[in-house]
Short mmCIF file of C-alpha atoms in Angstrom, two decimals:
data_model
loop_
_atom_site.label_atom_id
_atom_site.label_comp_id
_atom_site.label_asym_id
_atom_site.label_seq_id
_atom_site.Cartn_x
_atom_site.Cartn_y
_atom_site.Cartn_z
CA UNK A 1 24.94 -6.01 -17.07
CA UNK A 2 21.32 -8.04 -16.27
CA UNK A 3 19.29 -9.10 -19.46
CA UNK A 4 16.35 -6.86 -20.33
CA UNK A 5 12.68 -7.62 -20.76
CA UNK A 6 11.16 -6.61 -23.84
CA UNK A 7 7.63 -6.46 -24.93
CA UNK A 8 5.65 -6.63 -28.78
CA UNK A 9 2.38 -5.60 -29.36
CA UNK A 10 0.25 -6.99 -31.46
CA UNK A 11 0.18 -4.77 -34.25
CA UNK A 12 4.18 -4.98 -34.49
CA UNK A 13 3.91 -8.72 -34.04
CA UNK A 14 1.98 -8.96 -37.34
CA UNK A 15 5.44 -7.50 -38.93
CA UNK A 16 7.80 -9.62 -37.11
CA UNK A 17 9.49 -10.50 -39.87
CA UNK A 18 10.44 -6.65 -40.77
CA UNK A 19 11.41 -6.89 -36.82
CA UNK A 20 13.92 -9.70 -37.02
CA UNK A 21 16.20 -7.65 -39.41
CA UNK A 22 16.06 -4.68 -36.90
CA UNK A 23 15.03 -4.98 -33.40
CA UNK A 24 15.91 -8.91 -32.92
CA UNK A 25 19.23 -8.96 -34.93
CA UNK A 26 20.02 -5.64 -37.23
CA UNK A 27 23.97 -5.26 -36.75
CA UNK A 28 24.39 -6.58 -33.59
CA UNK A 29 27.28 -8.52 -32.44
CA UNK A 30 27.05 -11.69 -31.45
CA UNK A 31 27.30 -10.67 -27.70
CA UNK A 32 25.06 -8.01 -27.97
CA UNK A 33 22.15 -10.38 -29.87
CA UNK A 34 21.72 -12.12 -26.40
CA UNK A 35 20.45 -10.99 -22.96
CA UNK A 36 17.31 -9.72 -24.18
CA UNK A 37 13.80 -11.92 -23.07
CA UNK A 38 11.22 -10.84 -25.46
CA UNK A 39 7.23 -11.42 -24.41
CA UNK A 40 5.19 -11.01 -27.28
CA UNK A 41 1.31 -10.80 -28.00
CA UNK A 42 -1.09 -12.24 -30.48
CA UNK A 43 -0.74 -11.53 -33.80
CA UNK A 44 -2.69 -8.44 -34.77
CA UNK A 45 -6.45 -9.68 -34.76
CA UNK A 46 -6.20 -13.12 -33.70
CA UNK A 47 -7.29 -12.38 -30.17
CA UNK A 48 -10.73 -9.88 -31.22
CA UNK A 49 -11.70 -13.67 -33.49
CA UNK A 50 -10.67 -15.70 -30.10
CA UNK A 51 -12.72 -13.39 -27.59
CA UNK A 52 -14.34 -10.63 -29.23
CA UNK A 53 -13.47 -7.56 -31.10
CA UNK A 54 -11.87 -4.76 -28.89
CA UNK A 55 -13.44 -1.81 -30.82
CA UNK A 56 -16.54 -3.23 -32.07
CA UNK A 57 -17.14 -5.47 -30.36
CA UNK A 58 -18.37 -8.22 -32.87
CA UNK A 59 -18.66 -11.59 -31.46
CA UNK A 60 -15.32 -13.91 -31.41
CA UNK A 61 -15.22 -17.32 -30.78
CA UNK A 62 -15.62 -17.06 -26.65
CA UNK A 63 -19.00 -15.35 -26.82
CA UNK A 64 -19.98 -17.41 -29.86
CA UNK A 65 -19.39 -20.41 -27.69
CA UNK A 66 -21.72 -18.77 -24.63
CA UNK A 67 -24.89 -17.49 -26.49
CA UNK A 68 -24.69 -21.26 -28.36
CA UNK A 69 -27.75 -23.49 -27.87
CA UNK A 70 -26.90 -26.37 -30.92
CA UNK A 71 -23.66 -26.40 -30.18
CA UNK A 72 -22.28 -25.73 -33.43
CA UNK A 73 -22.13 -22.15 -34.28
CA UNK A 74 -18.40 -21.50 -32.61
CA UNK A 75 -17.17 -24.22 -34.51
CA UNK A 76 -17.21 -21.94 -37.63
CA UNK A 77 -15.43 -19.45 -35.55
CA UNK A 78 -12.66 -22.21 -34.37
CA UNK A 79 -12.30 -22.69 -37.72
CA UNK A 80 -12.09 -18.58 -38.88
CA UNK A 81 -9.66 -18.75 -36.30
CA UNK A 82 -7.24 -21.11 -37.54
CA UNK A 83 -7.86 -19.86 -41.05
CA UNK A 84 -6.40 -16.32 -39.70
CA UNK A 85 -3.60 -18.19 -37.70
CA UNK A 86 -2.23 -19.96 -40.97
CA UNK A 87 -2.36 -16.89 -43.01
CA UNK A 88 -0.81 -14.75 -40.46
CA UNK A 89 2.38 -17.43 -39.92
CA UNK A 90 2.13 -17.91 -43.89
CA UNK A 91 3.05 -13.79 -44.01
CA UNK A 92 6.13 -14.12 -41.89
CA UNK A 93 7.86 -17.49 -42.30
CA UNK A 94 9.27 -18.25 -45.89
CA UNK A 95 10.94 -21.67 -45.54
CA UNK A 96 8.55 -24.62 -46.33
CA UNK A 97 9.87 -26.80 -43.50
CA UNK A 98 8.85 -23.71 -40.75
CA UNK A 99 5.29 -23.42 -42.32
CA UNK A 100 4.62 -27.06 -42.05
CA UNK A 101 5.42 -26.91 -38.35
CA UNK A 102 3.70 -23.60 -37.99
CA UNK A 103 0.66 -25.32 -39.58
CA UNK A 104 0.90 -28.59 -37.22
CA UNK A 105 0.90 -26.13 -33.98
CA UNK A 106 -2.32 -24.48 -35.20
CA UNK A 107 -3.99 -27.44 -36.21
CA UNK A 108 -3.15 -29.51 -32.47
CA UNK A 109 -4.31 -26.43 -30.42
CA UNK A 110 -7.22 -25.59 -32.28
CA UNK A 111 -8.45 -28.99 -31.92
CA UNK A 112 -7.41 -29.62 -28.79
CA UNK A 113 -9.71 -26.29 -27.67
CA UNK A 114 -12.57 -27.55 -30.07
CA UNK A 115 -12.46 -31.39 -28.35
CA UNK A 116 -12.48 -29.49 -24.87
CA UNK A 117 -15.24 -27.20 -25.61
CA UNK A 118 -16.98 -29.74 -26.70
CA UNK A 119 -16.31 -32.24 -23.69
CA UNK A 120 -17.49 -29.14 -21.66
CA UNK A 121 -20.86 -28.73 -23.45
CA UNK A 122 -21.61 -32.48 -23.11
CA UNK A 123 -20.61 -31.73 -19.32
CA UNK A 124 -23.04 -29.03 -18.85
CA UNK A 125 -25.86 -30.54 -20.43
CA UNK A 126 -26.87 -32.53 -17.08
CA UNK A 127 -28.18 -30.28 -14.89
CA UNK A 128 -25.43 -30.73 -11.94
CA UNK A 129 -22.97 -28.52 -13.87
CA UNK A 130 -23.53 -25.01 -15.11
CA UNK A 131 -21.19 -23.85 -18.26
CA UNK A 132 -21.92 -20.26 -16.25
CA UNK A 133 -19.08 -21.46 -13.45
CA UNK A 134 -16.59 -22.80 -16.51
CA UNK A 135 -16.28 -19.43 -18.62
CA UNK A 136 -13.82 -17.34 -17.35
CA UNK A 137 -11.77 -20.68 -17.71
CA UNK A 138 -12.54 -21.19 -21.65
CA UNK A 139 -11.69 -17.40 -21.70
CA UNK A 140 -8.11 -17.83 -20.42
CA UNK A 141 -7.88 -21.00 -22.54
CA UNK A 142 -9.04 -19.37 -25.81
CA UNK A 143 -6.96 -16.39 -25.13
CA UNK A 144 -3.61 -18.38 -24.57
CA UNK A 145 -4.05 -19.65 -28.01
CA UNK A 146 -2.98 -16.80 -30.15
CA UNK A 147 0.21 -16.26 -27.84
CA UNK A 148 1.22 -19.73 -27.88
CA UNK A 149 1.10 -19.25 -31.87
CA UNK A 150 2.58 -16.34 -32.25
CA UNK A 151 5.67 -17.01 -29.66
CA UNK A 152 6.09 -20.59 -31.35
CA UNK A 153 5.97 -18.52 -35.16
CA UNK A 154 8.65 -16.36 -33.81
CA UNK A 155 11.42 -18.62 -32.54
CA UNK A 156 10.74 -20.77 -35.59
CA UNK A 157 11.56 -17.69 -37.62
CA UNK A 158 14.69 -16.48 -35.27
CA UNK A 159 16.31 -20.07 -35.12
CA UNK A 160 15.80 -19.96 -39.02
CA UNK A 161 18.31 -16.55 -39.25
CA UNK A 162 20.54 -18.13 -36.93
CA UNK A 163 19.45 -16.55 -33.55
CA UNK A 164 19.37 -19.31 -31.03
CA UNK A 165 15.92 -18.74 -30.30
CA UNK A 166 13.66 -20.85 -27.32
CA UNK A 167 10.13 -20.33 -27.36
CA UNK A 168 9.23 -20.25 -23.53
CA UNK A 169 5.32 -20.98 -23.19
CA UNK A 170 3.41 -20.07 -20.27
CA UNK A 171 -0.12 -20.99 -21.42
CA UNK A 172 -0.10 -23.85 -19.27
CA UNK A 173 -1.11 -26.11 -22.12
CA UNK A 174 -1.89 -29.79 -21.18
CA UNK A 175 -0.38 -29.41 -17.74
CA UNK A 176 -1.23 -30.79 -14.98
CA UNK A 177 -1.36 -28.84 -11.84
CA UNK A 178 -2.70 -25.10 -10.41
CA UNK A 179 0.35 -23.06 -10.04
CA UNK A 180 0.42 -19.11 -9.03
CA UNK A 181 1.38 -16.85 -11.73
CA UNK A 182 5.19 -16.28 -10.00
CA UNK A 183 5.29 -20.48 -9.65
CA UNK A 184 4.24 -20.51 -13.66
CA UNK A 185 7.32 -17.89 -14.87
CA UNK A 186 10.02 -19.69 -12.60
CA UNK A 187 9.41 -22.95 -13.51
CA UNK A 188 9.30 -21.72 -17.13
CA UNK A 189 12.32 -20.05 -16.80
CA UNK A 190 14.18 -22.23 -15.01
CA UNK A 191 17.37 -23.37 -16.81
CA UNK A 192 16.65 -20.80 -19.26
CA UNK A 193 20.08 -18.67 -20.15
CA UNK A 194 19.34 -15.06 -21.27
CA UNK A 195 23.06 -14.89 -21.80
CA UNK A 196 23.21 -17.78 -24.77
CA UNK A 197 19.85 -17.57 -26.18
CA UNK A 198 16.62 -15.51 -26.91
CA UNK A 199 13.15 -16.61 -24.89
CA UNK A 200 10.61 -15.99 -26.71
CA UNK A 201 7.54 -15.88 -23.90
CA UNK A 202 3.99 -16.11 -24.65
CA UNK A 203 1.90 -12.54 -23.05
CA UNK A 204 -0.79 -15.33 -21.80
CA UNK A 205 0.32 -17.07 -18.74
CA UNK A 206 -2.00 -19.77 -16.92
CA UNK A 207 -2.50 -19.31 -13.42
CA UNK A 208 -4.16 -19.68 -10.27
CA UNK A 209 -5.10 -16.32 -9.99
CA UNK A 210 -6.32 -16.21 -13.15
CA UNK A 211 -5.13 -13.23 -15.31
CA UNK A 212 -8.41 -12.48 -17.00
CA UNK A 213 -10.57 -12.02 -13.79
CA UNK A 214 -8.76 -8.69 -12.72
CA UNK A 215 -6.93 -7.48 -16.03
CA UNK A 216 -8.86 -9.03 -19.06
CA UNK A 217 -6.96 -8.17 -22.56
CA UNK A 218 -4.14 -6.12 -20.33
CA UNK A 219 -2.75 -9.56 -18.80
CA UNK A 220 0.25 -9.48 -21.16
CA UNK A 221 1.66 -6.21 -19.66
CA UNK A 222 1.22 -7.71 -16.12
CA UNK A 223 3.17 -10.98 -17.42
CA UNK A 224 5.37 -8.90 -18.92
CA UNK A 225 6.12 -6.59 -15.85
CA UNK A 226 5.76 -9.79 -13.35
CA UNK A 227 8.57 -11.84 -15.46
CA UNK A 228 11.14 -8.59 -15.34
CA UNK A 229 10.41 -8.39 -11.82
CA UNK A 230 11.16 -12.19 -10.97
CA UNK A 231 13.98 -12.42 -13.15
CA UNK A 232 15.83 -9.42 -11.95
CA UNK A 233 15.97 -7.44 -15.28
CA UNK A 234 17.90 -4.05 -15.33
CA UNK A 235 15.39 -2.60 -17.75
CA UNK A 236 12.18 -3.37 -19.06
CA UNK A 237 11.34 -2.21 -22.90
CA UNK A 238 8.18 -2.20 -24.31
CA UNK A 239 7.85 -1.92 -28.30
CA UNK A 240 5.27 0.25 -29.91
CA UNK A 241 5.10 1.14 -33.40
CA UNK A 242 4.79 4.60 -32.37
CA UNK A 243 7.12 6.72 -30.11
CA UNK A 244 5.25 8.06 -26.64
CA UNK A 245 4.59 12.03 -27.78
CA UNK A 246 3.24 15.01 -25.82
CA UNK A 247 -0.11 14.76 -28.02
CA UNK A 248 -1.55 12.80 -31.32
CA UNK A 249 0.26 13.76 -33.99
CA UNK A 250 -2.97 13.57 -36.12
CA UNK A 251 -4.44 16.04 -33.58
CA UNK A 252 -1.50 18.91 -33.55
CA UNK A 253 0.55 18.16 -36.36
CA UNK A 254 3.56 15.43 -36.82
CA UNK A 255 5.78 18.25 -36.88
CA UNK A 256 4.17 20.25 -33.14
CA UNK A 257 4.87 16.95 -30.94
CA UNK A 258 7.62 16.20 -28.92
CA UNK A 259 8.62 12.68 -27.96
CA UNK A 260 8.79 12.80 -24.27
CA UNK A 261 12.39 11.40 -24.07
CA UNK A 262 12.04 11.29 -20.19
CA UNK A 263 8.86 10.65 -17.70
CA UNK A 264 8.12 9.23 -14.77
CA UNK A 265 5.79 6.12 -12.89
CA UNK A 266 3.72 9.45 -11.96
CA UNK A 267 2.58 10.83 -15.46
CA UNK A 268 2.56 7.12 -16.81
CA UNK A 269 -0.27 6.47 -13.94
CA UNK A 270 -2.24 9.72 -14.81
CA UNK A 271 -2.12 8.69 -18.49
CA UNK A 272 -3.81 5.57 -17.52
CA UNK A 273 -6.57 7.19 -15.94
CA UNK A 274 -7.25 8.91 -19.39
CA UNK A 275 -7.29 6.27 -20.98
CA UNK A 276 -3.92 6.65 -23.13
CA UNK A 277 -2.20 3.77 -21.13
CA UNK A 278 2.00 3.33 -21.75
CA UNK A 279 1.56 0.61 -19.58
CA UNK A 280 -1.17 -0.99 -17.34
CA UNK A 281 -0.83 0.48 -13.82
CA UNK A 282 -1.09 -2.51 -12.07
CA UNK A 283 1.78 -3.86 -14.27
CA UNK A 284 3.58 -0.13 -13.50
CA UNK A 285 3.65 -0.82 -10.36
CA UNK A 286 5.15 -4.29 -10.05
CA UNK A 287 8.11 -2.29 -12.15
CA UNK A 288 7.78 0.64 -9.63
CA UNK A 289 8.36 -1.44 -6.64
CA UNK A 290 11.61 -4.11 -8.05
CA UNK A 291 13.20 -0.91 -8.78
CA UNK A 292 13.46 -1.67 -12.63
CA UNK A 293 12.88 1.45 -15.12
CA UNK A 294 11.12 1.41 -18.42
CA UNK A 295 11.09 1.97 -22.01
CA UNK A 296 9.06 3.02 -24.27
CA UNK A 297 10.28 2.60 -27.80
CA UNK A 298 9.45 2.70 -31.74
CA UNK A 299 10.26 -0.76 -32.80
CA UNK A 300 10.73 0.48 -36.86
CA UNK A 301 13.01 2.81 -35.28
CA UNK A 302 15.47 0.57 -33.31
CA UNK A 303 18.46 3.18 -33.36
CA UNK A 304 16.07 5.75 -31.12
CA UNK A 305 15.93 5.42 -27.61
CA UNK A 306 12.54 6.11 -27.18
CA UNK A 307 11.29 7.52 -23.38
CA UNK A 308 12.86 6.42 -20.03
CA UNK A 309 10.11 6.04 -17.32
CA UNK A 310 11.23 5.66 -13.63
CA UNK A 311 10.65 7.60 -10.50
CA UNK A 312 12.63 10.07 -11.03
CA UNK A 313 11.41 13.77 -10.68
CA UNK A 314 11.67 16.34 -13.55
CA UNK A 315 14.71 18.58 -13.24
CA UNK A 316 12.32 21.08 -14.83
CA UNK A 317 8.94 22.29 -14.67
CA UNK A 318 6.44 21.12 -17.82
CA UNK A 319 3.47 20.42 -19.40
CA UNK A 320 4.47 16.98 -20.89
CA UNK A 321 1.61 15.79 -22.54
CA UNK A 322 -1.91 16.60 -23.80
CA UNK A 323 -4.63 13.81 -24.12
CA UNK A 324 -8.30 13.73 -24.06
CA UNK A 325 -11.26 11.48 -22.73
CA UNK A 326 -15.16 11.07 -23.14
CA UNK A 327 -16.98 10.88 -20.45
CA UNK A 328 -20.11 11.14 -18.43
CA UNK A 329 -20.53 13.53 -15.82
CA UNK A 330 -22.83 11.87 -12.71
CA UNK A 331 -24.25 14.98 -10.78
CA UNK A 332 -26.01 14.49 -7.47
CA UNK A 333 -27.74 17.76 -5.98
CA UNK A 334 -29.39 16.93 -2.35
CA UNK A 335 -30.48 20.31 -0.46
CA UNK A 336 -29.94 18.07 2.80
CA UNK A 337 -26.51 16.69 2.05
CA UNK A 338 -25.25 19.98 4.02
CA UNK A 339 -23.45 18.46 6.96
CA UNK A 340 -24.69 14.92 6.63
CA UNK A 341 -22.28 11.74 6.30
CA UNK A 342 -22.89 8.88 4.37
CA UNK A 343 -23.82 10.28 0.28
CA UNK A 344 -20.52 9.99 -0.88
CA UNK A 345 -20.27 6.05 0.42
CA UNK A 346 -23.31 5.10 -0.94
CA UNK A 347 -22.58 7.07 -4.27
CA UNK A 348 -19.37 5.08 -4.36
CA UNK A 349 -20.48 1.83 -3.61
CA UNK A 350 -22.89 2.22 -6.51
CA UNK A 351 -20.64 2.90 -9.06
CA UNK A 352 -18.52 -0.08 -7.28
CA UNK A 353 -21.38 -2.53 -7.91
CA UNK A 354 -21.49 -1.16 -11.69
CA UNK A 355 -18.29 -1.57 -12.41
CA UNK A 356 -18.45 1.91 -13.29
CA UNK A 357 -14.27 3.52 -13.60
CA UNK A 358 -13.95 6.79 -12.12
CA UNK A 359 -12.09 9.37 -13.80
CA UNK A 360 -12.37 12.40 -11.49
CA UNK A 361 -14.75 14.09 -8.89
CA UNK A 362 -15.51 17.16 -7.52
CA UNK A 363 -17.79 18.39 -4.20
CA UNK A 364 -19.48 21.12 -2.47
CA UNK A 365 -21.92 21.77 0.32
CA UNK A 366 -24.84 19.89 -1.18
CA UNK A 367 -23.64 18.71 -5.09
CA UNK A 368 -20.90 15.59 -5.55
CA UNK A 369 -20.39 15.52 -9.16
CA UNK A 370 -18.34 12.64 -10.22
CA UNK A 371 -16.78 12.22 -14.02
CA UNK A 372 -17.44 8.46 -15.22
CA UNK A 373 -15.80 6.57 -18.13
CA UNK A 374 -18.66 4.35 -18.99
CA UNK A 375 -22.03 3.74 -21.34
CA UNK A 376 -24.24 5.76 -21.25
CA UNK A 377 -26.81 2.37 -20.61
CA UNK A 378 -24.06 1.23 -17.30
CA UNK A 379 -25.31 5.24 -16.34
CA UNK A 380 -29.43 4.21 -16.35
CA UNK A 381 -29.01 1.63 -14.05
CA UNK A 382 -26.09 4.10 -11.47
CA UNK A 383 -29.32 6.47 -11.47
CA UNK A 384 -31.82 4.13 -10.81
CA UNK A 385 -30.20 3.01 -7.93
CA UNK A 386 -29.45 6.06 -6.68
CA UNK A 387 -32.67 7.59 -7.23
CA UNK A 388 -33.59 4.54 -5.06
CA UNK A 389 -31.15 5.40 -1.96
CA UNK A 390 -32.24 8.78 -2.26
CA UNK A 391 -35.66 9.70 -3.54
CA UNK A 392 -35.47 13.90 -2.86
CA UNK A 393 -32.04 14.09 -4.84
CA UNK A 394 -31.88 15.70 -8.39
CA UNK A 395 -29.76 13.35 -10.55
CA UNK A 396 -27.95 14.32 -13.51
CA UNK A 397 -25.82 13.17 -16.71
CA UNK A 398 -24.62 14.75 -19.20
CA UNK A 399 -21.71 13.46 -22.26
CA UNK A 400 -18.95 15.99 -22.05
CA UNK A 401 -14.66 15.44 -22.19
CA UNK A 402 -12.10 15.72 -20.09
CA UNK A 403 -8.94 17.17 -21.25
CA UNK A 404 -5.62 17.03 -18.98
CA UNK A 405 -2.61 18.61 -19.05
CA UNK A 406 -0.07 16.40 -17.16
CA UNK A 407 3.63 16.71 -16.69
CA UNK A 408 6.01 15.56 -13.53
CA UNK A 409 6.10 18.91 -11.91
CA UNK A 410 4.08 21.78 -12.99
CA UNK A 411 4.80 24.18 -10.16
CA UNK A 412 5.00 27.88 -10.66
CA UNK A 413 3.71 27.10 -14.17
CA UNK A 414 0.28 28.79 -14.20
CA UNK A 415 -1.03 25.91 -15.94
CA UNK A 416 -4.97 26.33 -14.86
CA UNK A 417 -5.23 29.42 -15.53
CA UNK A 418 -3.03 29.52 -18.69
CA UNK A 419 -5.18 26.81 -20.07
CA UNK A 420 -8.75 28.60 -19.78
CA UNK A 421 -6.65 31.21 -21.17
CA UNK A 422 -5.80 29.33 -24.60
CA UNK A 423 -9.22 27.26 -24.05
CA UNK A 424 -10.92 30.73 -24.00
CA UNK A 425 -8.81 32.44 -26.79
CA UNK A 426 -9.93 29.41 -29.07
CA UNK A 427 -13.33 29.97 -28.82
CA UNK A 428 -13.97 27.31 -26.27
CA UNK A 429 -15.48 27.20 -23.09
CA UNK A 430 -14.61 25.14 -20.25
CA UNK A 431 -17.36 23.63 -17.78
CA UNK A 432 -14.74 22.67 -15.10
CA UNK A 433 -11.46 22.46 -14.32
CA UNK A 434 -9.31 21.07 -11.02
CA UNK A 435 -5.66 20.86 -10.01
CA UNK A 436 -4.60 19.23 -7.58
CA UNK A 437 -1.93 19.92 -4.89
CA UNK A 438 0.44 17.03 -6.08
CA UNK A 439 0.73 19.39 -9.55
CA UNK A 440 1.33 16.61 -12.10
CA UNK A 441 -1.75 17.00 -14.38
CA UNK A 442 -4.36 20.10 -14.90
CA UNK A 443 -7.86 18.61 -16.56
CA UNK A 444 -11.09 20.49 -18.22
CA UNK A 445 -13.91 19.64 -18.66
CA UNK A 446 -15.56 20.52 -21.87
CA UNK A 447 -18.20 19.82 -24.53
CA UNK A 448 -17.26 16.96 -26.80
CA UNK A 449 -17.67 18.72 -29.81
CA UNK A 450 -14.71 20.99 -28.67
CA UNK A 451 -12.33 18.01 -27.16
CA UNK A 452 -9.88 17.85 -30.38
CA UNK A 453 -10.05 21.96 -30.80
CA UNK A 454 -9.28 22.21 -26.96
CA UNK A 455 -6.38 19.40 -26.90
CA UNK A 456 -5.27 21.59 -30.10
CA UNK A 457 -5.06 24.80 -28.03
CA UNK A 458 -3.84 23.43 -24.68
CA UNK A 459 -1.19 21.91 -27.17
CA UNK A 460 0.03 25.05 -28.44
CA UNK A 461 -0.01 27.29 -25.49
CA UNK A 462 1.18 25.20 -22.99
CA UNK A 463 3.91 22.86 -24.93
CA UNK A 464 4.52 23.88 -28.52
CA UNK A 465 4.63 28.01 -26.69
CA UNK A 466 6.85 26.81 -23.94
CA UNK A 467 10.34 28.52 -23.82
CA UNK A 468 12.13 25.93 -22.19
CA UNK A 469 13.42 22.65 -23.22
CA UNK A 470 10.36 19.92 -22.53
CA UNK A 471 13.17 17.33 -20.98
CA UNK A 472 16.32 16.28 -21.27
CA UNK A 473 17.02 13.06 -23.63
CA UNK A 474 17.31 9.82 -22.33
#
């Protein structure tokens, strides 16, 4: 059997040492410890102090550094940075000799990024070079930190139990040389022996292309899926700390969801688009295409097998899962549009230049209404353009949710109109709804006051009510 390729979030990483006990070592054999290459993240906050915080989006150490006329104030972050780093290694190692090298790592990158950032502000400060051009650079470099940390952390504490541990880092620190992300994981991996030892790689990996330009924070799932791919593994895992369920369990109840057990590359794509991602569908697809299935797993629960994605259809007809979005609808109404090319283009290549993610759209003779994940300040600007491009047309927003109902294969199911059945029976009203012909996922459109009461309903009548079996186990 090929190794597998297994994957730690951040949150889990900042329990590691609960992990080693279970997932890394628990009761197996000797034989069995090996032919596993785990990729892990950050340590749980580390990266929101690097860049910026994911939810709030409080200032971290890269923007700090860009908004900075004196030069000094992301120093203070550097430093709240390394502060974190040391207390999160501090939580996890217990041998003195570990800590010290744990606290040596921290101190030579830190400074190492502090005397660059520096270098680079002297740089920029003659008017032939523009710290504009140099940013998404300092990104990558600040982001790399906190995986080169965390993977480094890790094998120190696996070689400590006895695992023979090699931390594999593809951060491209001090190197010399522009290498393509599939140049970076060979030469990393070459001479590397899944068989005889662990890798521990880093979720950051330094390249050409330059992760951060297409897939910002999501570059460790396309590292992840790229290294699997490359190396020829039979199965790629990724850890949660939660098992992949047909709805929140803080939403229906911990006792009305069902973990999926089985899915496929289909519903795992359509969860992306809602926002609810398993995995990143550009890193999905690399997967897709080598052939190689994957797993989605509890990682405090190492005896369950979690859910099996591959492209495989369903043997059965089902609603799998549940999930809801905000959004923004974008309706354009033109009297003229009957019959006439060209509004849909320019619509799109609006919400192109925007940056604007669409979620869904819908047309008749003289409306295109298209559902937006966005701000509602990104929508101003869509509209003002727009308006611009096409001065007679009545423009539109409005805040609303979209819930979907998404399974494999929901044929002969009834799903649409079962759904504004329940949605209606709860008191709810829908605003839209579509299916497709490709019948893997049902959505509504509703108020946002009723999202959580409509998931709820949808829940019940089309899962927790169903009389068959939602899939077979893994």
């Amino acid at each position: 059997m090929a190794h597998t390729v297994e994957k730690i979030g951040g949150t889990s990483m900042s329990r590691v040492n609960e992990l080693r006990d279970t997932l890394f070592i628990g009761d197996l054999s000797e034989e069995a410890l090996y032919g596993r290459v785990f990729v892990v993240s950050a340590f749980a906050g580390i990266t929101n102090l690097l860049l910026e915080h994911k939810k709030t989006g409080e200032q971290g150490v890269y923007a700090q550094f860009a908004q900075s006329d004196t030069g000094h104030g992301w120093h203070d972050g550097l430093t709240r940075v390394a502060d974190a780093m040391i207390a999160a290694h501090k939580s996890i190692l217990d041998n003195p000799a570990d800590i010290d090298q744990a606290d040596d790592f921290v101190r030579d990158r830190i400074d190492g990024a502090r005397n660059c950032l520096i270098d680079l502000q002297r740089l920029c400060s003659y008017g032939h070079f523009r710290l504009s051009e140099h940013m998404l650079q300092i990104r990558e470099l600040l982001s790399g930190l906190g995986e080169s940390h965390s993977a480094f952390v890790t094998t120190l504490m696996l070689q400590r139990a006895g695992v023979n541990a090699r931390c594999v880092d593809l951060s491209g620190w001090r190197d010399e040389g522009d290498v393509t992300l599939d140049e970076r994981i060979t030469a990393a991996m070459a001479g590397v022996d899944p068989d005889t030892e662990m890798p521990i790689v880093t979720g950051y990996a330094q390249c050409a292309e330059g992760l951060m330009r297409e897939f910002d924070r999501g570059y460790s799932e396309v590292t992840f899926s790229r290294l699997a791919g490359l190396t020829g593994a039979r199965e790629a895992i990724i850890h949660k700390e939660f098992h992949l369920s047909s709805c929140d369990p803080k939403l229906v109840g911990e006792g009305a969801v069902r973990k999926l057990g089985r899915t496929n590359y289909d519903v795992a794509d359509q969860l992306s688009n809602m926002g609810m991602e398993a995995i990143h569908p550009k890193a999905a697809k690399v997967l897709r295409q080598a052939e190689i299935p994957l797993r989605v797993t509890n990682a405090f629960e190492p005896g369950d097998p979690g859910t099996l994605i591959d492209d495989q259809p369903a043997d059965t007809a089902a609603v799998e899962i549940v999930t809801g979005l905000d959004i923004v609808t974008l309706e354009v109404f033109e009297q003229d549009m009957v019959g006439v090319k060209g509004y849909d283009a320019t619509i799109l290549d609006v919400l192109r230049r925007h940056d604007v993610r669409i979620v869904s759209k819908v047309s008749n003779a003289n409306t295109i209404t298209h559902y937006l994940d966005t701000s509602l300040k990104t929508m101003r600007r869509v509209e003002k353009d727009i308006a611009a491009a096409y001065p007679s047309a009545e423009i539109t927003t409005r805040t609303v949710s979209v819930v979907s109902a998404i399974g494999r294969d929901l044929r002969g199911l009834s799903v649409l109109t079962r759904g504004l059945q329940a949605i209606a029976e709860a008191g709810h009203e829908a605003i839209g709804a579509t299916q497709g012909p490709r019948n893997v996922d049902v959505q509504y459109i509703v108020d946002r006051d009723s999202r959580d009461a409509v998931i709820k309903a949808l829940h019940g009548a089309l899962i927790e009510g169903a009389q068959a079996p939602l899939v077979k186990a893994a």
